[in-house]
Coordinates of C-alpha atoms in Angstrom, one line a residue:
Chain A
M1 CA 95.2 95.6 107.8
S2 CA 96.2 92.5 109.7
I3 CA 96.1 92.1 113.5
L4 CA 98.0 89.5 115.4
A5 CA 96.5 88.3 118.6
V6 CA 98.3 86.3 121.3
G7 CA 96.5 84.7 124.2
S8 CA 94.7 81.7 125.6
V9 CA 92.5 79.1 123.9
A10 CA 90.3 77.3 126.4
F11 CA 87.3 75.1 127.0
D12 CA 85.0 76.6 129.6
N13 CA 82.3 75.1 131.9
I14 CA 80.0 78.0 132.7
A15 CA 77.0 78.3 135.0
T16 CA 74.8 81.4 134.9
P17 CA 71.2 82.1 135.9
S18 CA 70.3 81.3 132.3
G19 CA 71.7 77.7 132.5
R20 CA 74.8 75.6 132.4
R21 CA 77.1 74.7 129.6
E22 CA 80.2 72.5 129.3
N23 CA 83.2 72.6 127.0
V24 CA 82.3 76.0 125.5
L25 CA 85.1 77.1 123.2
G26 CA 86.7 80.0 125.0
G27 CA 89.9 81.7 126.0
S28 CA 90.9 85.3 125.6
V29 CA 92.4 85.0 122.1
T30 CA 89.4 83.0 120.8
H31 CA 86.9 85.6 121.9
F32 CA 89.1 88.5 120.7
A33 CA 89.7 86.9 117.3
M34 CA 86.0 86.0 116.7
S35 CA 85.1 89.6 117.4
A36 CA 87.9 91.4 115.5
S37 CA 87.3 89.1 112.5
F38 CA 84.2 91.2 111.6
F39 CA 86.4 94.2 110.9
T40 CA 89.8 93.0 109.7
D41 CA 92.2 90.1 109.0
V42 CA 93.1 88.3 112.2
R43 CA 95.9 86.0 113.0
V44 CA 96.1 84.1 116.2
V45 CA 98.9 82.6 118.3
G46 CA 98.0 80.1 121.1
V47 CA 98.4 76.6 122.3
V48 CA 95.9 73.7 122.4
G49 CA 95.9 70.0 123.4
E50 CA 94.6 66.9 121.7
D51 CA 91.1 67.6 122.8
F52 CA 91.0 70.6 120.4
K53 CA 89.5 69.0 117.3
P54 CA 89.3 70.2 113.7
E55 CA 85.7 71.3 114.3
H56 CA 86.9 73.7 117.0
E57 CA 89.4 75.2 114.6
D58 CA 86.7 75.4 112.0
V59 CA 84.8 77.8 114.2
L60 CA 87.7 80.2 113.8
R61 CA 88.4 79.4 110.2
K62 CA 84.8 80.0 109.2
R63 CA 85.3 83.6 110.3
G64 CA 88.4 83.8 108.1
I65 CA 90.8 83.7 111.1
D66 CA 94.3 82.6 110.3
T67 CA 95.0 79.7 112.7
R68 CA 98.4 78.7 111.6
G69 CA 99.8 80.1 114.9
I70 CA 97.8 77.7 117.0
E71 CA 100.3 75.2 118.3
H72 CA 99.0 71.7 118.9
V73 CA 100.8 69.8 121.6
K74 CA 100.3 66.6 123.7
G75 CA 98.0 66.9 126.6
K76 CA 94.7 68.7 127.3
T77 CA 93.7 72.3 126.4
F78 CA 93.4 74.9 129.2
R79 CA 90.2 74.4 131.0
W80 CA 88.3 76.8 133.2
G81 CA 85.1 76.4 135.1
G82 CA 83.2 79.3 136.7
Q83 CA 79.8 80.6 137.7
Y84 CA 77.9 83.8 137.8
L85 CA 75.0 82.5 139.8
E86 CA 75.1 85.3 142.5
N87 CA 76.7 88.1 140.6
L88 CA 76.7 88.5 136.8
N89 CA 79.4 91.1 137.0
E90 CA 82.0 88.8 138.6
A91 CA 82.8 85.1 137.9
K92 CA 83.4 82.8 140.8
T93 CA 86.0 80.3 139.6
D94 CA 85.2 76.7 140.2
F95 CA 88.4 75.3 138.8
T96 CA 91.4 76.2 136.6
E97 CA 93.4 73.5 134.8
L98 CA 96.2 75.2 132.9
N99 CA 97.2 72.0 131.1
V100 CA 99.2 72.7 127.9
F101 CA 98.8 76.4 128.6
E102 CA 101.1 76.1 131.7
H103 CA 104.3 76.0 129.5
F104 CA 102.9 78.2 126.7
K105 CA 105.8 80.0 124.8
P106 CA 104.2 82.0 122.0
R107 CA 105.8 81.1 118.6
I108 CA 105.1 83.6 115.9
P109 CA 104.9 82.0 112.4
A110 CA 107.1 83.8 109.8
E111 CA 103.9 84.5 107.8
Y112 CA 102.6 86.7 110.7
R113 CA 105.7 88.9 110.9
D114 CA 104.2 91.6 108.7
S115 CA 101.2 92.2 111.0
Q116 CA 100.7 95.9 111.5
F117 CA 98.6 95.6 114.6
L118 CA 99.1 93.5 117.7
F119 CA 96.9 92.5 120.6
L120 CA 98.4 91.0 123.7
A121 CA 95.5 89.3 125.4
N122 CA 95.6 88.4 129.1
I123 CA 98.6 86.2 129.6
H124 CA 101.8 86.6 131.8
P125 CA 103.2 90.1 131.2
S126 CA 106.6 88.6 130.5
L127 CA 105.2 86.6 127.6
Q128 CA 103.4 89.7 126.4
A129 CA 106.7 91.7 126.5
T130 CA 108.6 89.0 124.6
V131 CA 106.0 88.9 121.8
R132 CA 106.0 92.7 121.6
R133 CA 109.8 92.8 121.3
E134 CA 109.7 90.2 118.5
M135 CA 107.1 92.1 116.6
K136 CA 109.3 95.2 116.0
D137 CA 107.4 96.7 113.2
V138 CA 103.8 96.8 114.5
R139 CA 102.2 100.2 114.2
L140 CA 100.0 99.8 117.3
T141 CA 99.9 97.4 120.2
G142 CA 96.9 96.9 122.4
G143 CA 97.0 94.9 125.6
D144 CA 94.9 93.4 128.4
T145 CA 95.9 92.3 131.9
M146 CA 94.2 91.3 135.1
N147 CA 94.3 91.5 138.9
F148 CA 96.3 88.3 139.1
W149 CA 99.2 89.9 137.3
I150 CA 98.8 93.3 138.8
Q151 CA 99.3 91.7 142.2
G152 CA 101.6 88.9 141.4
A153 CA 103.8 90.1 138.6
R154 CA 103.8 93.9 139.0
S155 CA 107.4 94.6 138.0
E156 CA 107.1 92.4 134.8
L157 CA 103.8 94.2 134.1
H158 CA 105.4 97.6 134.4
E159 CA 108.0 96.6 131.8
T160 CA 105.2 95.4 129.5
L161 CA 103.2 98.6 129.9
K162 CA 106.1 100.6 128.4
L163 CA 105.6 98.5 125.2
V164 CA 101.8 98.8 124.9
N165 CA 100.1 101.8 123.2
I166 CA 96.6 101.1 124.4
L167 CA 95.8 99.2 127.5
L168 CA 92.2 97.8 128.0
I169 CA 91.2 96.9 131.5
N170 CA 88.1 97.3 133.8
D171 CA 87.4 99.7 136.6
G172 CA 88.7 97.4 139.4
E173 CA 91.9 96.6 137.6
A174 CA 92.5 100.3 136.8
K175 CA 92.0 101.3 140.4
M176 CA 94.3 98.5 141.6
L177 CA 97.0 99.2 139.0
G178 CA 96.9 103.0 139.6
G179 CA 96.6 102.7 143.4
E180 CA 93.7 105.2 143.4
T181 CA 90.0 104.8 144.2
N182 CA 89.2 107.8 141.9
L183 CA 88.9 106.6 138.4
P184 CA 90.3 109.6 136.4
R185 CA 93.2 109.9 138.8
A186 CA 93.8 106.1 138.6
A187 CA 93.8 106.5 134.8
Q188 CA 96.4 109.3 134.9
K189 CA 98.7 107.1 137.1
V190 CA 98.4 104.2 134.6
L191 CA 99.0 106.4 131.6
A192 CA 102.2 107.6 133.4
M193 CA 103.4 103.9 133.3
G194 CA 103.6 103.9 129.5
P195 CA 100.5 103.5 127.5
Q196 CA 99.4 106.5 125.4
A197 CA 95.7 105.6 125.9
L198 CA 93.8 103.6 128.5
V199 CA 90.4 102.1 127.9
I200 CA 88.5 101.4 131.1
K201 CA 85.6 99.1 130.7
H202 CA 82.6 99.8 133.0
G203 CA 80.6 96.7 132.3
E204 CA 76.9 97.6 131.9
Y205 CA 77.8 101.3 132.0
G206 CA 80.0 101.4 128.9
A207 CA 83.7 102.4 128.7
T208 CA 85.9 105.5 128.8
I209 CA 89.1 106.1 126.9
F210 CA 91.7 108.3 128.6
F211 CA 94.6 109.8 126.7
R212 CA 98.1 110.8 127.8
E213 CA 98.8 114.4 127.1
G214 CA 99.6 114.7 123.4
A215 CA 99.0 111.1 122.6
F216 CA 98.2 110.4 119.0
G217 CA 98.2 114.2 118.6
I218 CA 94.6 114.4 119.8
G219 CA 94.6 116.2 123.2
R220 CA 93.8 114.9 126.6
H221 CA 90.0 115.0 126.8
P222 CA 88.6 111.6 127.6
F223 CA 85.7 110.0 125.5
R224 CA 82.9 107.9 126.8
A225 CA 80.8 105.2 125.0
P226 CA 77.7 103.7 126.4
A227 CA 76.7 100.1 126.9
L228 CA 73.2 99.0 125.9
P229 CA 70.9 98.2 128.7
V230 CA 70.5 94.5 128.2
E231 CA 67.5 92.8 129.8
E232 CA 69.0 89.3 129.7
V233 CA 72.7 88.7 130.1
K234 CA 73.0 85.0 129.3
D235 CA 76.7 84.8 129.9
P236 CA 79.3 87.5 130.4
T237 CA 82.3 85.2 129.8
G238 CA 84.4 86.7 127.0
A239 CA 82.5 90.0 126.8
G240 CA 85.6 91.9 127.7
D241 CA 87.7 90.2 125.0
C242 CA 84.9 90.7 122.4
F243 CA 84.9 94.4 123.4
A244 CA 88.7 94.5 122.8
G245 CA 88.2 92.6 119.5
G246 CA 85.7 95.2 118.2
F247 CA 87.8 98.1 119.4
M248 CA 91.2 96.9 118.0
G249 CA 89.6 95.3 114.9
Y250 CA 87.9 98.6 114.0
I251 CA 91.1 100.5 114.5
A252 CA 93.1 98.0 112.3
S253 CA 90.4 98.4 109.6
Q254 CA 91.0 102.1 109.3
G255 CA 93.8 103.8 107.4
E256 CA 94.7 106.3 110.1
L257 CA 94.5 106.7 113.8
N258 CA 92.8 109.8 115.0
R259 CA 90.3 110.9 117.7
E260 CA 87.2 110.0 115.6
V261 CA 88.6 106.5 114.8
L262 CA 89.3 105.9 118.5
K263 CA 85.8 107.1 119.4
R264 CA 84.1 104.9 116.9
A265 CA 86.3 102.0 118.0
L266 CA 85.0 102.4 121.5
F267 CA 81.5 102.3 120.2
Y268 CA 82.2 99.1 118.2
G269 CA 83.8 97.6 121.3
G270 CA 80.6 98.2 123.2
V271 CA 78.6 96.8 120.3
M272 CA 80.6 93.5 120.2
G273 CA 80.5 93.2 124.0
S274 CA 76.7 93.6 123.9
F275 CA 76.3 90.7 121.4
A276 CA 78.7 88.5 123.3
V277 CA 76.6 88.4 126.4
E278 CA 73.5 87.2 124.5
Q279 CA 74.8 83.6 124.3
F280 CA 77.3 81.4 126.1
G281 CA 81.0 82.2 125.3
S282 CA 81.2 84.0 122.0
E283 CA 78.6 81.8 120.3
R284 CA 76.4 84.7 119.4
L285 CA 79.2 85.7 117.0
H286 CA 79.1 82.5 115.0
N287 CA 76.3 83.6 112.9
L288 CA 76.4 87.3 113.4
T289 CA 76.5 89.6 110.4
R290 CA 78.1 92.9 109.7
E291 CA 74.6 94.3 109.1
E292 CA 73.5 93.4 112.6
I293 CA 76.7 95.1 113.9
E294 CA 75.9 98.3 112.0
E295 CA 72.3 98.3 113.2
R296 CA 73.4 98.0 116.8
F297 CA 76.0 100.7 116.3
Q298 CA 73.1 103.0 115.3
L299 CA 71.2 101.9 118.3
F300 CA 74.2 102.9 120.5
R301 CA 74.3 106.2 118.8
E302 CA 70.6 106.9 119.3
L303 CA 70.9 105.8 122.9
T304 CA 73.3 108.7 123.7
H305 CA 73.3 111.3 121.0
L306 CA 71.4 114.6 121.1
E307 CA 70.1 116.0 117.9
Chain B
M1 CA 57.2 128.1 133.7
S2 CA 57.2 127.8 137.4
I3 CA 58.2 124.7 139.3
L4 CA 57.1 124.0 142.8
A5 CA 59.5 121.9 144.9
V6 CA 58.6 120.3 148.3
G7 CA 61.2 118.7 150.5
S8 CA 63.6 119.1 153.4
V9 CA 65.8 122.1 154.4
A10 CA 68.7 121.1 156.6
F11 CA 72.0 122.0 158.1
D12 CA 74.6 119.3 157.4
N13 CA 77.9 118.4 159.0
I14 CA 80.0 116.7 156.4
A15 CA 83.3 114.9 156.4
T16 CA 85.0 113.8 153.1
P17 CA 88.6 113.1 152.1
S18 CA 88.8 116.8 151.1
G19 CA 87.9 118.1 154.6
R20 CA 85.2 118.7 157.1
R21 CA 82.5 121.3 157.2
E22 CA 79.8 122.1 159.7
N23 CA 76.3 123.7 159.3
V24 CA 76.4 123.5 155.5
L25 CA 73.0 124.7 154.1
G26 CA 71.5 121.6 152.7
G27 CA 68.3 119.5 152.4
S28 CA 66.8 118.0 149.3
V29 CA 64.6 121.0 148.4
T30 CA 67.5 123.5 148.9
H31 CA 69.8 121.6 146.5
F32 CA 67.0 121.0 144.0
A33 CA 65.9 124.6 144.1
M34 CA 69.4 126.1 143.7
S35 CA 70.0 123.9 140.7
A36 CA 66.6 124.4 139.0
S37 CA 66.8 128.1 139.5
F38 CA 69.3 128.4 136.6
F39 CA 66.6 127.2 134.2
T40 CA 63.2 128.4 135.5
D41 CA 61.2 130.1 138.3
V42 CA 61.3 128.0 141.4
R43 CA 59.0 128.0 144.5
V44 CA 59.9 126.0 147.5
V45 CA 57.9 124.5 150.4
G46 CA 59.7 123.4 153.5
V47 CA 60.1 124.0 157.2
V48 CA 62.9 125.5 159.2
G49 CA 63.6 126.4 162.8
E50 CA 64.9 129.5 164.6
D51 CA 68.5 128.7 163.6
F52 CA 67.6 129.4 160.0
K53 CA 68.6 133.0 159.7
P54 CA 67.9 135.6 157.0
E55 CA 71.4 135.1 155.6
H56 CA 70.4 131.5 154.8
E57 CA 67.2 132.5 153.1
D58 CA 69.2 135.1 151.2
V59 CA 71.2 132.3 149.6
L60 CA 68.0 131.1 147.9
R61 CA 66.6 134.6 147.3
K62 CA 69.8 135.6 145.5
R63 CA 69.0 132.9 143.0
G64 CA 65.5 134.3 142.5
I65 CA 63.9 131.4 144.4
D66 CA 60.5 132.1 145.9
T67 CA 60.8 131.3 149.6
R68 CA 57.4 132.3 150.8
G69 CA 56.6 128.6 151.2
I70 CA 59.3 128.1 153.8
E71 CA 57.5 127.8 157.1
H72 CA 59.4 129.1 160.2
V73 CA 58.5 127.4 163.4
K74 CA 59.9 127.2 166.9
G75 CA 62.8 124.8 167.5
K76 CA 65.8 123.7 165.4
T77 CA 66.1 123.0 161.7
F78 CA 66.6 119.4 160.5
R79 CA 70.3 118.5 161.1
W80 CA 72.2 115.7 159.5
G81 CA 75.8 114.6 159.9
G82 CA 77.6 112.1 157.6
Q83 CA 80.9 111.1 156.2
Y84 CA 82.3 109.7 153.0
L85 CA 85.7 109.0 154.3
E86 CA 85.8 105.4 153.1
N87 CA 83.5 105.5 150.2
L88 CA 82.6 108.6 148.2
N89 CA 79.6 106.9 146.7
E90 CA 77.8 106.2 149.9
A91 CA 77.4 108.4 153.0
K92 CA 77.8 106.9 156.4
T93 CA 75.3 108.7 158.6
D94 CA 76.8 110.0 161.9
F95 CA 73.5 111.5 163.2
T96 CA 70.1 112.6 162.1
E97 CA 68.1 115.1 164.1
L98 CA 64.7 115.6 162.5
N99 CA 63.8 118.5 164.8
V100 CA 61.1 120.7 163.2
F101 CA 61.1 118.4 160.2
E102 CA 59.6 115.6 162.3
H103 CA 56.1 117.1 162.1
F104 CA 56.4 118.7 158.7
K105 CA 53.1 119.1 157.0
P106 CA 53.7 120.9 153.7
R107 CA 51.5 124.0 153.4
I108 CA 51.2 125.4 149.9
P109 CA 50.8 129.1 149.7
A110 CA 47.9 130.3 147.5
E111 CA 50.4 132.1 145.3
Y112 CA 52.0 128.8 144.4
R113 CA 48.8 127.2 143.2
D114 CA 49.4 128.0 139.5
S115 CA 52.7 126.2 139.4
Q116 CA 52.8 124.0 136.2
F117 CA 55.5 121.7 137.3
L118 CA 56.0 119.9 140.6
F119 CA 58.9 118.2 142.2
L120 CA 58.4 116.0 145.2
A121 CA 61.8 115.7 146.8
N122 CA 62.7 112.8 149.2
I123 CA 60.1 113.0 152.0
H124 CA 57.6 110.5 153.3
P125 CA 55.6 109.2 150.4
S126 CA 52.3 110.0 152.1
L127 CA 53.3 113.7 152.3
Q128 CA 54.3 113.5 148.6
A129 CA 50.9 112.1 147.7
T130 CA 49.0 114.8 149.7
V131 CA 50.9 117.6 147.9
R132 CA 50.4 116.0 144.5
R133 CA 46.6 115.7 145.1
E134 CA 46.4 119.3 146.2
M135 CA 48.2 120.5 143.1
K136 CA 45.6 119.3 140.7
D137 CA 46.5 121.3 137.7
V138 CA 50.3 120.6 137.4
R139 CA 51.3 119.4 134.0
L140 CA 54.1 117.2 135.1
T141 CA 55.3 115.8 138.4
G142 CA 58.7 114.5 139.2
G143 CA 59.6 112.6 142.3
D144 CA 62.4 111.1 144.3
T145 CA 62.4 108.5 147.1
M146 CA 65.0 106.4 149.0
N147 CA 65.7 102.9 150.4
F148 CA 64.2 104.0 153.7
W149 CA 60.7 104.5 152.2
I150 CA 61.0 101.6 149.8
Q151 CA 61.5 99.3 152.8
G152 CA 59.6 101.1 155.4
A153 CA 56.6 102.6 153.6
R154 CA 56.1 100.5 150.5
S155 CA 52.4 100.6 150.3
E156 CA 52.3 104.4 150.7
L157 CA 55.0 104.6 148.1
H158 CA 53.1 102.5 145.7
E159 CA 50.1 105.0 146.0
T160 CA 52.5 107.9 145.4
L161 CA 54.1 106.3 142.3
K162 CA 50.7 106.4 140.6
L163 CA 50.7 110.1 140.9
V164 CA 54.2 110.7 139.7
N165 CA 55.1 111.2 136.0
I166 CA 58.9 110.9 136.3
L167 CA 60.6 109.1 139.1
L168 CA 64.3 109.8 139.7
I169 CA 66.2 107.3 141.8
N170 CA 69.6 105.6 141.8
D171 CA 70.7 102.1 140.7
G172 CA 70.4 100.5 144.2
E173 CA 67.0 102.1 144.8
A174 CA 65.7 100.9 141.4
K175 CA 66.8 97.4 142.0
M176 CA 65.3 97.3 145.4
L177 CA 62.0 98.9 144.3
G178 CA 61.7 96.7 141.2
G179 CA 62.9 93.6 143.1
E180 CA 65.3 92.8 140.2
T181 CA 69.1 92.7 140.1
N182 CA 69.0 93.4 136.3
L183 CA 68.6 97.1 135.8
P184 CA 66.5 97.3 132.6
R185 CA 64.2 94.6 134.1
A186 CA 64.0 96.5 137.4
A187 CA 63.1 99.6 135.4
Q188 CA 60.2 97.9 133.6
K189 CA 58.9 96.7 137.0
V190 CA 59.0 100.2 138.4
L191 CA 57.4 101.7 135.3
A192 CA 54.5 99.2 135.7
M193 CA 53.9 100.8 139.2
G194 CA 52.8 104.1 137.6
P195 CA 55.5 106.5 136.4
Q196 CA 55.7 107.2 132.6
A197 CA 59.4 107.6 132.8
L198 CA 62.1 106.5 135.2
V199 CA 65.5 108.2 135.5
I200 CA 68.1 106.0 137.0
K201 CA 71.2 107.8 138.2
H202 CA 74.4 105.8 138.0
G203 CA 76.6 108.2 139.9
E204 CA 80.0 108.6 138.2
Y205 CA 78.6 106.7 135.1
G206 CA 75.8 109.0 134.3
A207 CA 72.1 108.3 134.1
T208 CA 69.5 106.4 132.0
I209 CA 65.9 107.3 131.3
F210 CA 63.5 104.5 130.7
F211 CA 60.1 105.0 129.2
R212 CA 56.8 103.2 129.6
E213 CA 55.5 102.0 126.3
G214 CA 53.8 105.0 124.6
A215 CA 54.7 107.4 127.4
F216 CA 54.8 111.1 126.2
G217 CA 54.2 109.6 122.7
I218 CA 57.9 108.9 122.2
G219 CA 58.4 105.2 122.1
R220 CA 60.1 102.9 124.5
H221 CA 63.8 103.2 123.7
P222 CA 65.9 104.3 126.7
F223 CA 68.3 107.2 126.5
R224 CA 71.6 107.5 128.3
A225 CA 73.6 110.6 129.4
P226 CA 77.2 110.5 130.6
A227 CA 78.8 111.8 133.7
L228 CA 82.0 113.7 133.5
P229 CA 85.0 111.9 134.9
V230 CA 85.7 114.1 137.9
E231 CA 89.2 114.0 139.4
E232 CA 88.3 115.5 142.7
V233 CA 84.9 114.9 144.2
K234 CA 84.9 117.3 147.2
D235 CA 81.5 116.3 148.5
P236 CA 78.8 114.3 146.9
T237 CA 76.0 115.5 149.3
G238 CA 73.2 117.0 147.3
A239 CA 74.5 115.9 143.9
G240 CA 71.4 113.8 143.2
D241 CA 69.1 116.7 144.1
C242 CA 71.1 119.0 141.9
F243 CA 70.8 116.4 139.1
A244 CA 67.0 116.4 139.6
G245 CA 67.0 120.3 139.7
G246 CA 68.8 120.5 136.3
F247 CA 66.6 117.8 134.8
M248 CA 63.3 119.2 136.0
G249 CA 64.3 122.8 135.7
Y250 CA 65.3 122.4 132.0
I251 CA 62.0 120.5 131.3
A252 CA 60.0 123.3 133.0
S253 CA 61.9 125.9 130.9
Q254 CA 60.8 124.3 127.6
G255 CA 57.4 124.8 126.0
E256 CA 56.8 121.2 125.1
L257 CA 57.7 117.8 126.4
N258 CA 59.3 115.5 123.7
R259 CA 62.1 113.0 123.4
E260 CA 64.7 115.7 122.6
V261 CA 63.7 117.8 125.6
L262 CA 63.9 114.8 127.9
K263 CA 67.3 113.9 126.4
R264 CA 68.7 117.4 127.0
A265 CA 67.2 117.4 130.4
L266 CA 69.2 114.3 131.3
F267 CA 72.4 116.0 130.1
Y268 CA 71.6 119.1 132.1
G269 CA 71.0 116.9 135.1
G270 CA 74.4 115.4 134.8
V271 CA 76.0 118.9 134.3
M272 CA 74.4 120.2 137.5
G273 CA 75.4 117.1 139.4
S274 CA 79.0 117.5 138.2
F275 CA 79.2 121.1 139.5
A276 CA 77.6 120.1 142.8
V277 CA 80.4 117.7 143.8
E278 CA 83.1 120.4 143.3
Q279 CA 82.3 122.1 146.6
F280 CA 80.6 121.2 149.9
G281 CA 76.8 121.0 149.7
S282 CA 75.6 123.0 146.7
E283 CA 78.0 125.9 147.4
R284 CA 79.5 125.6 143.9
L285 CA 76.1 126.8 142.6
H286 CA 76.2 130.1 144.6
N287 CA 78.4 131.8 142.0
L288 CA 77.8 129.6 139.0
T289 CA 76.8 131.2 135.8
R290 CA 74.6 130.0 133.0
E291 CA 77.6 130.4 130.7
E292 CA 79.6 127.9 132.7
I293 CA 76.6 125.5 132.5
E294 CA 76.5 125.8 128.7
E295 CA 80.2 125.3 128.5
R296 CA 80.0 122.1 130.5
F297 CA 77.0 121.0 128.5
Q298 CA 79.2 121.2 125.4
L299 CA 81.9 119.2 127.2
F300 CA 79.4 116.5 128.0
R301 CA 78.4 116.4 124.4
E302 CA 82.0 116.2 123.2
L303 CA 82.6 113.5 125.7
T304 CA 80.1 111.1 124.1
H305 CA 79.2 112.3 120.6
L306 CA 80.6 110.9 117.4
E307 CA 80.9 113.2 114.5

């Protein structure tokens, strides 16, 4: 089934202990879409400038991603520069040039209206809410956010959270949003704001999904998926979006939503995140195969499963 | 099979967000022994002062722990005071009074000589090495250490590591000992120092066991066990020792050492650690039953296993 993803398209300058790269095709919706495309049909909505060339769009098209929702406008594409030289877990931003993204108003093509799944990547919560309200008939909505909105647009974010079924954020964001230093308690506070499920990403330690009592008819027990111990993280940029792409993409590929599907989705999220960090941006996904994904899924299973 | 544990016995003053407690029976060997006693016969070697009364020894004896190796000398027992008011993951030490522990020279009773398993809790690496050399016939030795020795007694620690089969430390200690910020690379460095396996405890994120190539004849792939998301951590003191007790105790209870035994041992370690944090010190273990342990083991399994 089709999944519509709305978010940023960007060019990134990235410095990590493994090297430096300029103009890496990035942005939350790009990473998400590349990852989700291994599981299901993906449609993207975003905005780019004149520096976004046909060869960039081809990267997405080669993965079968529907790019008709990428709006081309005058000016430059969103650009971000950051480094992970001291800490691979947290980017230090060198510069942010919003460019055409500053006035981004998501326009959803008529052909996208029948999408059954929706992912609201990390953009202003008000834009997320507008898109969600327009897409009345989606079966399931996933969403992301970040500290910047939690601190700077909290009331808008609270409105958006009422419209999101599954929120995907990291430990620090969950604690900030929930106002609790204890993770399970923070999770319960966030779930009380609206989402039926909350995926908290722990970086190198995997991810946990927490459920609101009675959500999806599957009880309240959380579920945890591991991350693979990776000896060389070349670049963590986009890993969270690739995680979300694997998670939402797998869900969209399944006929029904139950506990087992959500559990496997969490594993696939971890698998896609583990590939993402192997190259700059989501370049590792350009030539990735579904067979490699399944192999790594088995590796994740062997890593944690008792006989 | 019997496991001999050598380490500290202490009285702790502890302050956490859940409250304050004084004179809590603690020390690494106490927590370890209480936890391991649910799986196998445990013998302890340690030193206490005149303030260590029969009722304290009874706590251990009630769990069937052999306390003949606890030496009673003139003076006061080791006392530690610490708080976790700002950060439940790291104790802030208020005071340390070594007392009789300052001149601790482990004396192993003749009746303990046939112990098949050995655990060297966190004491000076030279004392650990002496005990290990005395216990020539043990089948498997586990050990713990801490930042204090990694920084202050590195060459002695290196000697000890050659005598230890499985080292159990936390993330920060592994990175410091291995001189690497990347965890799997730090693990490989530590394994090159001697141990065949390295258990790295991730606190609320569980633990990973890394193997030296060919160790125990089971290949090199790591294995990961989860931790339970705990809504109220009353006191983390001793949780790491209780983890080690569950891990080593389960291994000692099994006839053979293979990958599956080590995997289950890692789960049991996590289970015992999760109980430990529910009360001050290891008090939760005083009335714990093996049935509760098995129930929680199943919870850990459900938390991470796909169908």
